[in-house]
Coordinates of C-alpha atoms and ligand atoms in Angstrom, one line a residue:
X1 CA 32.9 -0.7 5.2
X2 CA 29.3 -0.7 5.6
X3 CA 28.9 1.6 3.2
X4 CA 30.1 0.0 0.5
X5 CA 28.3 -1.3 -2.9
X6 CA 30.6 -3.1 -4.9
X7 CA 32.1 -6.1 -3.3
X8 CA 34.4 -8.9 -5.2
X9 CA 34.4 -11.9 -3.1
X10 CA 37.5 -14.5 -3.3
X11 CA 36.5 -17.9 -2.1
X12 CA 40.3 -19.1 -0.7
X13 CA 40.3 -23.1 -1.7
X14 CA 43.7 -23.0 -0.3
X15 CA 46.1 -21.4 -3.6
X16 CA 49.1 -20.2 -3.3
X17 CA 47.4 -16.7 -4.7
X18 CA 44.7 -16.0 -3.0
X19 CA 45.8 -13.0 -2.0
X20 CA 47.2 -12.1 -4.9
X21 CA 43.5 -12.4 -6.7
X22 CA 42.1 -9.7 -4.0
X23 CA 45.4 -7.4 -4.7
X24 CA 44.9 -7.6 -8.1
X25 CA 41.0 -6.6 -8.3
X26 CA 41.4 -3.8 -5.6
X27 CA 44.2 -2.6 -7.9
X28 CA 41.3 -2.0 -10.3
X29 CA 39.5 0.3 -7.6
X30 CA 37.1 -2.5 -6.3
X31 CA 37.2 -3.6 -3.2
X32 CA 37.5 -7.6 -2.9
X33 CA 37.4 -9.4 0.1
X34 CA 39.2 -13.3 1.1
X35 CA 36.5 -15.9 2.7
X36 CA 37.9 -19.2 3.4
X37 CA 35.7 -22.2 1.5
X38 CA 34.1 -23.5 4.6
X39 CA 32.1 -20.0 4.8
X40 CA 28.3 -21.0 5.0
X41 CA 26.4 -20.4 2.0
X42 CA 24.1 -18.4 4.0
X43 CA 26.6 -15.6 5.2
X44 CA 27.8 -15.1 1.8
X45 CA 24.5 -14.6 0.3
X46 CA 23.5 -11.2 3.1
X47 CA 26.6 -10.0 1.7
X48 CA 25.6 -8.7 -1.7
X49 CA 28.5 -9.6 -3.7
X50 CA 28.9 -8.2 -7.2
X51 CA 31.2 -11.4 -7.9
X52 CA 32.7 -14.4 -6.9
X53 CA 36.2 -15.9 -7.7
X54 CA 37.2 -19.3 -6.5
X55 CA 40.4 -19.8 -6.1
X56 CA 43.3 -22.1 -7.4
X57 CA 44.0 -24.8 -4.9
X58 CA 46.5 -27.8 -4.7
X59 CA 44.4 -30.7 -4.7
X60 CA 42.0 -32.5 -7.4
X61 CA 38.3 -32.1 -7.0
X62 CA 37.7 -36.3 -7.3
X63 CA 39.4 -36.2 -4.0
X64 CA 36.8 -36.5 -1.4
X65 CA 38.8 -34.7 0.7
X66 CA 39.3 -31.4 -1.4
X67 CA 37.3 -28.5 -0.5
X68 CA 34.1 -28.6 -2.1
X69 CA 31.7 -25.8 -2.2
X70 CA 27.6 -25.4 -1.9
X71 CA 26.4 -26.5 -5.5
X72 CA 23.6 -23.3 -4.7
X73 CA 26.6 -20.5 -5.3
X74 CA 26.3 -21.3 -9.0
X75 CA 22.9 -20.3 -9.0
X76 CA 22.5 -17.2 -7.0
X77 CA 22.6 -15.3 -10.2
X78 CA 26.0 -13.8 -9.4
X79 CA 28.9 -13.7 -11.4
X80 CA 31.3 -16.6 -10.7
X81 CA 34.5 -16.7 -12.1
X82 CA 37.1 -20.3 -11.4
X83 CA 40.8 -19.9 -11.2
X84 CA 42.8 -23.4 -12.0
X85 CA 41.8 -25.4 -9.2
X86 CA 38.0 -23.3 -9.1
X87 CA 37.6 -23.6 -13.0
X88 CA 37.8 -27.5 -12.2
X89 CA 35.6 -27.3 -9.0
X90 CA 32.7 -25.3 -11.4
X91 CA 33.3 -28.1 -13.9
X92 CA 33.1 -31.1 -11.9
X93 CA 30.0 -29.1 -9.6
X94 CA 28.3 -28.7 -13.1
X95 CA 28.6 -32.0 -14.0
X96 CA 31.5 -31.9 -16.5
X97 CA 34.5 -34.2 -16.5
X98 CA 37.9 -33.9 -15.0
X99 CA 40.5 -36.0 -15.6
X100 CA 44.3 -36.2 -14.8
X101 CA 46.7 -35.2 -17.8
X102 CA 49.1 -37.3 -19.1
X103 CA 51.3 -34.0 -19.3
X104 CA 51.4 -31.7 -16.4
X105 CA 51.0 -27.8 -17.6
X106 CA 53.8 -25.5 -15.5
X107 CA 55.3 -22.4 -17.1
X108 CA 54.0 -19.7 -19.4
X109 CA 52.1 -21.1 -22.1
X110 CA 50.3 -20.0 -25.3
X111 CA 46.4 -19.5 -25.4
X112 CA 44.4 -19.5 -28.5
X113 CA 41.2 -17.4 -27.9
X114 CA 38.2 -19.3 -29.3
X115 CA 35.1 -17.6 -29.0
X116 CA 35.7 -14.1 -30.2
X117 CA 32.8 -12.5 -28.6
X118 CA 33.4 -13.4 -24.9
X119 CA 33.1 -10.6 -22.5
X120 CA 35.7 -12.2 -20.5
X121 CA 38.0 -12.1 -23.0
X122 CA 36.8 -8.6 -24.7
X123 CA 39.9 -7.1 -26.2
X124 CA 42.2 -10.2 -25.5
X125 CA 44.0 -11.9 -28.4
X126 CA 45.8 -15.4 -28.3
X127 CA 48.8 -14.5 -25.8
X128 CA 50.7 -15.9 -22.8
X129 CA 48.9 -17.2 -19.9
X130 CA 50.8 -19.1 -17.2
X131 CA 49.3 -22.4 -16.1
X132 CA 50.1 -24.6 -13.4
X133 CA 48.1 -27.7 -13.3
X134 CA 48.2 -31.9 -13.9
X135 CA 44.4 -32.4 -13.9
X136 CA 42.6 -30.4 -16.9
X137 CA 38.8 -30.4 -17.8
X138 CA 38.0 -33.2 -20.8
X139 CA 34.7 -32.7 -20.7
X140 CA 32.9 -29.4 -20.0
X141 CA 29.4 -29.2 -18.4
X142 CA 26.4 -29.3 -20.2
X143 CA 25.6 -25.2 -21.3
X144 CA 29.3 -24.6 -21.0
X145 CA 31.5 -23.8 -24.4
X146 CA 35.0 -23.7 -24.5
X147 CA 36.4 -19.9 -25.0
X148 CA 39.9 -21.4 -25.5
X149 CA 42.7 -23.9 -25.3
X150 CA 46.6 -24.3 -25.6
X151 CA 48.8 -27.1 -27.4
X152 CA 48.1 -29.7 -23.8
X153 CA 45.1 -28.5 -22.6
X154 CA 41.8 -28.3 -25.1
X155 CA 39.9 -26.4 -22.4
X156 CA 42.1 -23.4 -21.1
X157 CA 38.8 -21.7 -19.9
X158 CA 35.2 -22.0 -20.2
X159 CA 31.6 -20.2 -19.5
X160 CA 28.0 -20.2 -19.2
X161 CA 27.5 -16.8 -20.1
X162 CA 23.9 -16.9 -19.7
X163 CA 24.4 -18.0 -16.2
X164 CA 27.3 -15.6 -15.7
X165 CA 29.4 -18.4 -15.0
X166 CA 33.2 -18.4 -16.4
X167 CA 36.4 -20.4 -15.8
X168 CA 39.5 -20.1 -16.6
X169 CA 42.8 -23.0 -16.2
X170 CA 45.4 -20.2 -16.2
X171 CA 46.4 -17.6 -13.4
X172 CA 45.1 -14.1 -14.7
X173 CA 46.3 -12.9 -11.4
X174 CA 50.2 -13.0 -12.0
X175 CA 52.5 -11.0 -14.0
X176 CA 53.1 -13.9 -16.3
X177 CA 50.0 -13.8 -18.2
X178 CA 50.1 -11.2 -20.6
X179 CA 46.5 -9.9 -20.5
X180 CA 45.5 -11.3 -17.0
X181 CA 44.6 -8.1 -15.7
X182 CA 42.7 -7.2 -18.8
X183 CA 41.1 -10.3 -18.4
X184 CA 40.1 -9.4 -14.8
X185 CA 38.8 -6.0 -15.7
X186 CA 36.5 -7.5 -18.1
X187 CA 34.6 -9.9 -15.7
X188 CA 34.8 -7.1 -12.6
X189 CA 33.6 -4.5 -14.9
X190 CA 31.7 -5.7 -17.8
X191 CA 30.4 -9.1 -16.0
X192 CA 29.7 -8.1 -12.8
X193 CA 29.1 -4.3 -13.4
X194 CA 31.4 -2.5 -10.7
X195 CA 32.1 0.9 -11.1
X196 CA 35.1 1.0 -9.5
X197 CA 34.3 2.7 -6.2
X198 CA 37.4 1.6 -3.7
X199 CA 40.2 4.6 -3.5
X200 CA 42.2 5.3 -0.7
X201 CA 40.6 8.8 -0.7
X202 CA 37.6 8.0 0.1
X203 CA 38.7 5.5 2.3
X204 CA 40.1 8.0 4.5
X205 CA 37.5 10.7 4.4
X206 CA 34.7 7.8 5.3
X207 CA 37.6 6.1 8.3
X208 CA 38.1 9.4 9.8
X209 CA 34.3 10.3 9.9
X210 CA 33.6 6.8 11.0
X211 CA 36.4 6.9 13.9
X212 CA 34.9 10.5 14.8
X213 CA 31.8 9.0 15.3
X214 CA 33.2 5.8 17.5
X215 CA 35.5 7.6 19.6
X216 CA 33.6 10.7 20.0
X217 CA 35.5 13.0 22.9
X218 CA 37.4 9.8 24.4
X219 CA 40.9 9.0 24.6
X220 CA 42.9 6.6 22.1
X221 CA 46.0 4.8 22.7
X222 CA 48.0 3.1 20.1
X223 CA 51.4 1.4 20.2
X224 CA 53.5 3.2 17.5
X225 CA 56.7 0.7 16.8
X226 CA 57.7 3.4 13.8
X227 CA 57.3 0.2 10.9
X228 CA 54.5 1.3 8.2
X229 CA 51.4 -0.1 9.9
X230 CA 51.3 1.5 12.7
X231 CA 52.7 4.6 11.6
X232 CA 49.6 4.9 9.2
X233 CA 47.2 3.7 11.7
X234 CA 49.0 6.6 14.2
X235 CA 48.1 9.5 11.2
X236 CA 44.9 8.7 10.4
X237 CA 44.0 8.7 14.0
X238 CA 45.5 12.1 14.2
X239 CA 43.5 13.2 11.5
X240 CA 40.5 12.1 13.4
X241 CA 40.8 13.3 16.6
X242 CA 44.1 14.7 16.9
X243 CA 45.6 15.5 20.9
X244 CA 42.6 12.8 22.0
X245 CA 45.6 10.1 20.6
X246 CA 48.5 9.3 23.0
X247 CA 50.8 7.3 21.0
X248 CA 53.3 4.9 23.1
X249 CA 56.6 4.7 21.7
X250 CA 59.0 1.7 23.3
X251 CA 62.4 2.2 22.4
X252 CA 64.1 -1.1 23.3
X253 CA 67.6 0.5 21.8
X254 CA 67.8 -2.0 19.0
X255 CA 66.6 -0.2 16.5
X256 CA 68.8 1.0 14.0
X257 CA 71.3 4.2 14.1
X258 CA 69.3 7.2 15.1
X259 CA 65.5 5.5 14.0
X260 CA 64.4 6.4 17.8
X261 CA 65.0 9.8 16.9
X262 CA 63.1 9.8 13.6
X263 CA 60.4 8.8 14.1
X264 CA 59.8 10.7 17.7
X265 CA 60.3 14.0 15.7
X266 CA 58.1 12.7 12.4
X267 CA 55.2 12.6 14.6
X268 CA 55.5 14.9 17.2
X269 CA 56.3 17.8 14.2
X270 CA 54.1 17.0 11.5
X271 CA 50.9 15.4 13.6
X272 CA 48.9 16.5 16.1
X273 CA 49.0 13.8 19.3
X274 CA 50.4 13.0 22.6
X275 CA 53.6 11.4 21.9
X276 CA 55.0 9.5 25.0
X277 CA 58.3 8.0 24.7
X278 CA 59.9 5.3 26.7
X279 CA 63.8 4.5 26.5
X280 CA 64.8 1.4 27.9
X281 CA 68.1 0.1 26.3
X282 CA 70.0 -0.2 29.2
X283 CA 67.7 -2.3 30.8
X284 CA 67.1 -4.2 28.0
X285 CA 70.9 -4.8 27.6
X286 CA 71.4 -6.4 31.2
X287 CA 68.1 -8.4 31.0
X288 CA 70.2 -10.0 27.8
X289 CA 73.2 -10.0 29.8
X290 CA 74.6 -13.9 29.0
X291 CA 71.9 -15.1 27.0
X292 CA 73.5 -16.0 23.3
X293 CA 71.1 -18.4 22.2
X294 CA 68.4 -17.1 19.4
X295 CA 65.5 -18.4 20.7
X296 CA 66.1 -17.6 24.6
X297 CA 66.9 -13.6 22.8
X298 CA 63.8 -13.3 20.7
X299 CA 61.7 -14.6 24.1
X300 CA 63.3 -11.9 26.7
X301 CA 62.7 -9.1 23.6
X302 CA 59.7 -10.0 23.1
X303 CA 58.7 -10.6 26.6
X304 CA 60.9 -7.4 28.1
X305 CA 59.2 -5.3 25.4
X306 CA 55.6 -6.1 26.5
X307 CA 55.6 -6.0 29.7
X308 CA 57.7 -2.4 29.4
X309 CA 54.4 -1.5 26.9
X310 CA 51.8 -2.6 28.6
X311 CA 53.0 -0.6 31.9
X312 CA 53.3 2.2 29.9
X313 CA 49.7 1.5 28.3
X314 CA 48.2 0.6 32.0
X315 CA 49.5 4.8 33.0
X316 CA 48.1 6.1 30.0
X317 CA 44.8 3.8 30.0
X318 CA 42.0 6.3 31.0
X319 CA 39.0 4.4 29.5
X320 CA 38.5 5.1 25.8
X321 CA 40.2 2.7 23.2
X322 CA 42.9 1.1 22.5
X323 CA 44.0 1.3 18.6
X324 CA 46.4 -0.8 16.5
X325 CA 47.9 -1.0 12.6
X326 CA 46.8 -4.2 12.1
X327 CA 46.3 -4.9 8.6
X328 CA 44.4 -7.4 6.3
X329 CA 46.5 -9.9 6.1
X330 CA 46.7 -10.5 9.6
X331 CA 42.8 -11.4 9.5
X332 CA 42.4 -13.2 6.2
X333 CA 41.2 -17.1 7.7
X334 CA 42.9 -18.5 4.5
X335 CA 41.4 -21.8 3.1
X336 CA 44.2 -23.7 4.2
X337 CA 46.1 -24.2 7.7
X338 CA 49.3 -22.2 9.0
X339 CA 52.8 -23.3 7.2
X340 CA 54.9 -24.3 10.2
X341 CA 56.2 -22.1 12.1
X342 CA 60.1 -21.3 12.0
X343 CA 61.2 -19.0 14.5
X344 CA 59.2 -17.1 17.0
X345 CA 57.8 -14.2 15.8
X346 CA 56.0 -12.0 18.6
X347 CA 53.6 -9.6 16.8
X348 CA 50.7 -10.6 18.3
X349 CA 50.2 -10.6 21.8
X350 CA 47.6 -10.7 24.4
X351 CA 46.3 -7.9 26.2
X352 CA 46.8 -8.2 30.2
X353 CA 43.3 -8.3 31.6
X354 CA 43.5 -6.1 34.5
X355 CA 43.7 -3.1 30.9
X356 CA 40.4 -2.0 30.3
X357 CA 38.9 -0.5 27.2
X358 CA 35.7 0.6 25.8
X359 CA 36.9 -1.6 22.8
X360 CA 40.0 -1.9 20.0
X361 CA 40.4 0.0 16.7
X362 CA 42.2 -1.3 14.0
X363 CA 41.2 1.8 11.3
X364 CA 43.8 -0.6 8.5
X365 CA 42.5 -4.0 8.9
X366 CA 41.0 -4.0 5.9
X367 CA 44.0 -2.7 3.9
X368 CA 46.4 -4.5 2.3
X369 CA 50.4 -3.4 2.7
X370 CA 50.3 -1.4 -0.5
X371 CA 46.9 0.1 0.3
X372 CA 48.5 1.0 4.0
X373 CA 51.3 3.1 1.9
X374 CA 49.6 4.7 -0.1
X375 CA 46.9 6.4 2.5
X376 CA 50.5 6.9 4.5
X377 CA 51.6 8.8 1.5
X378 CA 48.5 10.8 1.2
X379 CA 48.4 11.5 4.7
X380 CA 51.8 13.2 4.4
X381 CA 54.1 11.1 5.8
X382 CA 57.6 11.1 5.3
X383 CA 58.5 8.2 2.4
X384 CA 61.2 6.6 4.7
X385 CA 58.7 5.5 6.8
X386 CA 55.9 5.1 4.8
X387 CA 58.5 2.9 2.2
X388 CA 60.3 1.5 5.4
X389 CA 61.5 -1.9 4.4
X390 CA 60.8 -5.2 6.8
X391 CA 62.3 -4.7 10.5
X392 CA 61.7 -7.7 12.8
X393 CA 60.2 -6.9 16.2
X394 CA 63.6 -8.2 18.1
X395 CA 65.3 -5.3 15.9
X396 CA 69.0 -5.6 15.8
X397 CA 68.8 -8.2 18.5
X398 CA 68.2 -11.1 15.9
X399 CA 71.4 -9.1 13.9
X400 CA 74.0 -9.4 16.8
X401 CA 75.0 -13.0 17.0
X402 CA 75.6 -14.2 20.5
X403 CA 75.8 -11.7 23.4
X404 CA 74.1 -8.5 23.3
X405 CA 76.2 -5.6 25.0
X406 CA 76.2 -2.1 23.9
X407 CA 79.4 -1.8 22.3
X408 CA 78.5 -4.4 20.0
X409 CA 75.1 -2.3 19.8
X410 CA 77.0 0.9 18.2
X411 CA 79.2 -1.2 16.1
X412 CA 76.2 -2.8 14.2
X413 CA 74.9 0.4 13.8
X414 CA 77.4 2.4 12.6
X415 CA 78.2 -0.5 9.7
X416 CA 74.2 -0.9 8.7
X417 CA 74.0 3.1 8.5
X418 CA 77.3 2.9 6.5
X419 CA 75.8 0.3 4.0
X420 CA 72.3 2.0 3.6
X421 CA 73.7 5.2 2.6
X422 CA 75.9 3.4 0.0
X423 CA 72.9 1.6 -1.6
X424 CA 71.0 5.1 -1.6
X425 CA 73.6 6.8 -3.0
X426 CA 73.9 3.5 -6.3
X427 CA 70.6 3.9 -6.8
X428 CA 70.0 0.2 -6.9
X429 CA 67.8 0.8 -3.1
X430 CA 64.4 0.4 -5.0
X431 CA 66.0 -3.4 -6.3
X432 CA 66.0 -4.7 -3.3
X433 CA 63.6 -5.9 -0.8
X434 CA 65.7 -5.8 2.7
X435 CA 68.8 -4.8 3.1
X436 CA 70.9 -4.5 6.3
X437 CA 74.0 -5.7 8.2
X438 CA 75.5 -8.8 10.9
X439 CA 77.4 -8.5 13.3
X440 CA 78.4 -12.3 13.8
X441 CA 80.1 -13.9 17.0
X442 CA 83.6 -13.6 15.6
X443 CA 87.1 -11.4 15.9
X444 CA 89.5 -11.8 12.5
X445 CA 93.0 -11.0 12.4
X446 CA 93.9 -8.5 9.7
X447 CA 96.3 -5.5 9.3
X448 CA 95.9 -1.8 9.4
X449 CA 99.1 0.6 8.4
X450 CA 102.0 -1.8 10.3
X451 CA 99.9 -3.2 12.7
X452 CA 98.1 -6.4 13.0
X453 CA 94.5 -6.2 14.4
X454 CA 92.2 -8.5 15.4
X455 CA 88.7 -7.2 15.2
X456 CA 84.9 -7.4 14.0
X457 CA 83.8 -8.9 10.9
X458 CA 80.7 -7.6 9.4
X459 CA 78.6 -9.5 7.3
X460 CA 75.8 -7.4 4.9
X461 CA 72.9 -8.8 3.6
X462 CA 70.3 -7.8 0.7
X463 CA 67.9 -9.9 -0.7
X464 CA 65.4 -9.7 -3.4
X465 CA 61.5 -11.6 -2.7
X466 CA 58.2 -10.8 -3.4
X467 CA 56.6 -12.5 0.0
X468 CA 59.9 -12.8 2.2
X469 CA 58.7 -17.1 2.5
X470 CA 61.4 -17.2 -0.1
X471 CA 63.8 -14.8 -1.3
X472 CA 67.9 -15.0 -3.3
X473 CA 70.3 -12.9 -2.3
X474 CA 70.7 -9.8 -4.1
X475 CA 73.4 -10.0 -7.2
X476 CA 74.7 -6.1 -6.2
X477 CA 77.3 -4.6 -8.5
X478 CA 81.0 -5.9 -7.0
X479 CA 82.0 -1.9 -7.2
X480 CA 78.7 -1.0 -4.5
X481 CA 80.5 -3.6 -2.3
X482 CA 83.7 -2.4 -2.7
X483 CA 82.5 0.8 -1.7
X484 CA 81.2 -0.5 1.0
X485 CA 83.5 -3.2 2.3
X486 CA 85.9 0.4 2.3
X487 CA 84.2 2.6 4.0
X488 CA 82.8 0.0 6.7
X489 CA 86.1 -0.9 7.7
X490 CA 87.6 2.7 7.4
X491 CA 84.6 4.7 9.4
X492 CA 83.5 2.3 12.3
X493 CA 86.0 1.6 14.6
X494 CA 86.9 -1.9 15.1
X495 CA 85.6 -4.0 12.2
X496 CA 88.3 -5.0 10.2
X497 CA 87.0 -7.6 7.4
X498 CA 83.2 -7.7 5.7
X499 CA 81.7 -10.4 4.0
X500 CA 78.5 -10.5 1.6
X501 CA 76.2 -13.3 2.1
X502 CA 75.0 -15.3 -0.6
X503 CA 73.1 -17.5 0.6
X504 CA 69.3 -17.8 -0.4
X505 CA 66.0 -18.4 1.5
X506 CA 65.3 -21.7 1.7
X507 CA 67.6 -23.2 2.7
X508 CA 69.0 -19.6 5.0
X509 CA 66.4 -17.2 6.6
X510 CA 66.9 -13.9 5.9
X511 CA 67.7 -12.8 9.2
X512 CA 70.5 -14.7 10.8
X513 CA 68.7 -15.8 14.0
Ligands
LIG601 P1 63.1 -14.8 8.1 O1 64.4 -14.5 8.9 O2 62.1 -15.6 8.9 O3 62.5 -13.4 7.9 O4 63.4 -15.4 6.8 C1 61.4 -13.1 7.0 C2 61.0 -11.7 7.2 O5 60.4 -11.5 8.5 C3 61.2 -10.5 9.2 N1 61.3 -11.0 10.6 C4 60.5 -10.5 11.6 N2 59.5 -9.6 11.6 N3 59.2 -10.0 13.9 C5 58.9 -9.3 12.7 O6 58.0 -8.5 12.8 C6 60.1 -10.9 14.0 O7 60.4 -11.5 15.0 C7 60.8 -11.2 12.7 N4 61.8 -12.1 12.4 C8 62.0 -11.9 11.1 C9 62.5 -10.4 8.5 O8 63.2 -9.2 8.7 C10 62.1 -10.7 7.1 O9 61.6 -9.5 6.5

């Protein structure tokens, strides 16, 4: 990273898209990085930013308890530009007035552009912005003129261009304004003079030298679950130092039909590495043995599935490092606490102590998800892993209501393999963001040929989202279901009925337990 030059910084004030912002500016080849608001003044400036964004935030800066920023970042001479709640906070640090509308601003709205020759809005006409706000700038600072407005809000953005100062009420970062991304390009590129540096070429050519250089001839031992992350994380350490990486592959037997499989030959054909895997599904099914309620599952999973790791890591421990696909957004601080938490997830856990290392890698964790896929796809591998959609840690576990035996197991997995191929084969798989089948606690009575069964119900699930905290259930073609609903019951034995739920998140979840 060290190496560097052209660095966007987003100042997190606690909006809903702050990552979104970074996304959206590394999608324009420059790397931007997420700070949260109570980052001194004095670490920012060693950084050499070419520009600063504030972000939107929920509160209104008269609030004495709304974050507040250093009045000294306006002045460093770097580019600033305010989003919503950070065009306020320039305006009210600038001395400006803010002031609560009578009419809130929620939807997409029309912009006229009023001065012509703003480099922020360079090539932009009057179009569609979207604006979420209640409080609006009445007054702008002394130095500051207004570059537009809509119909509610006669300051829709703002700037000191001589101070390299700019503000903006709308969200340029989302789909929804119509030149948003133009608008970005102009201040990364014409304000603040980036180049446009970040690619996930170079970032691998410069990770792989850089891991050569930190790992020299020792060992490397990552936990390879087969989801994206740490598949990528797995190549590019293969790349770097090939057999010196033992990867440790747990297969807890919930994963889905044949994925064990997969993924062992994916990387023991196509990369160079130690590949050591470790089968425990029977043992895994009697330490379940009774246990039906969600929470009490997810714990022994989780719990099981460490403690099966880290014995595995302890044999293979031998000195060196110990790697892992962490990625970006599992280190962004954001500018606002954790959302409560709703079921236990277990994807971070402790190292024992009695492990030792010479220290952790995590080559991705400055990548976000789309960045991870892309240097996947470039290091060659296959796109059913690399565009692998969402599998929770517990794996089928949190899809097989109540007890856990093996039968049921097989059953699950022959009816999710069933209803993947069918959404592969409509060619609607790219439409949806998870898809998958439920086995739920229940037997049905039905009737096959003359006689009357009483059997498994499967339940199928697809939903559409663009950050899984909510998401609607999938409106698939009645004819794809049909299909399915037939060949479920007619190709896995003892499921007679299947139900498609339509139930969104909030108020479901999107897995069942
Ligand atoms: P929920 O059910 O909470 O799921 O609406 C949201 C997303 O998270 C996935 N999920 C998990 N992922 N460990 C994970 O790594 C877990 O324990 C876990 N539980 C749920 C779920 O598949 C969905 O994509």
């Amino acid at each position: 990273m060290s190496k560097l030059t052209e660095k966007i910084l987003v100042l997190d004030f606690g909006g809903q898209y702050n990552q979104l912002i970074a996304r959206r500016v590394r999608d324009n080849n420059v790397f931007a990085e997420i700070k949260p608001y109570t980052t001194p003044i004095e670490e920012i400036k060693k950084e050499n930013y070419k520009g600063i964004i504030f972000t939107g935030g929920p509160n209104s800066v008269y609030d004495m308890s709304s974050p507040h920023y250093d009045k000294e970042i306006l002045e460093l001479g770097v580019p600033v530009l305010g989003i919503c709640y950070g065009c306020q906070l320039i305006c009210y640090m600038k001395g400006g007035r803010v002031e609560t509308a009578v009419t809130s601003e929620y939807g997409k709205i029309d912009v006229k552009v009023d001065k012509k020759d703003s480099l922020l809005f360079k090539n932009i006409p009057d179009s569609v912005v979207w604006m979420s706000h209640t409080d609006y700038i009445s007054e702008p600072p002394a130095g500051f003129e207004i570059t537009s407005h809509s119909a509610d809000c006669p300051c829709a953005s703002m700037e000191n261009a001589d101070d390299k100062l700019y503000a903006v009420q709308f969200h340029p970062e989302v789909t929804h304004t119509e030149y948003g991304n133009e608008l970005l390009k102009n201040f990364i590129f014409n304000i603040c003079g980036c180049t446009g540096e970040w690619k996930m070429e170079g970032f691998i050519e410069k990770t792989v030298e850089a891991l050569r250089a930190q790992i020299g001839d020792k060992k490397v031992v990552l936990g390879l679950s087969g989801g994206v992350d740490s598949s990528v994380a797995a190549a590019l350490l293969s790349k770097a130092v090939g057999s010196q990486l033992t990867c440790v592959f747990v297969d807890q037997g919930l994963m889905r039909k044949d994925e064990g499989d997969f993924v062992e030959n994916t990387f023991t054909r196509l990369f160079d590495m130690k590949f050591v895997r470790v089968n425990c599904g029977d043992e895994f099914i009697s330490r379940l043995k009774g246990f039906t309620e969600p929470e009490d599952k997810r714990k022994i999973i989780g719990t099981e599935f460490y403690k099966v790791f880290w014995n595995k890591v302890r044999e293979e421990a031998d000195g060196g490092f110990f790697a892992q696909g962490t990625i970006y957004p599992d280190c962004i601080e954001s500018g606002k606490g954790d959302a409560d938490k709703i079921k236990t997830h277990h994807n971070k856990v402790k190292m024992p102590e009695d492990i030792k290392f010479d220290g952790i890698i995590e080559p991705l964790s400055n990548l976000f998800k789309d960045e991870v896929r892309r240097v996947g796809e470039l290091l060659g591998i296959p796109k059913e892993l690399v565009w692998r959609q969402p599998f929770p840690g517990p794996g089928l576990g949190v899809r097989i209501i109540g007890e856990i035996t093996k039968e049921k197991i097989r059953v699950l997995q022959e009816a999710d393999a069933v209803f993947r191929d069918e959404i592969k084969k409509s060619g609607i798989e790219n439409e949806l963001s998870q898809y998958f089948a439920v086995l739920p606690d229940i037997r049905t009575v039905g009737v096959m040929g003359d006689h009357r069964t009483y059997d498994h119900l499967i339940a199928i699930r697809a939903v559409t989202t663009d950050d899984f905290m909510t998401a609607d259930f999938a409106r698939i073609p009645y004819d794809v279901l049909a299909r399915v609903s037939s060949r479920i019951i007619n190709e896995v034995d003892n499921v007679n009925r299947v139900v498609y739920d339509i139930t969104s998140k909030p108020p479901g979840t999107v897995e069942w337990e």
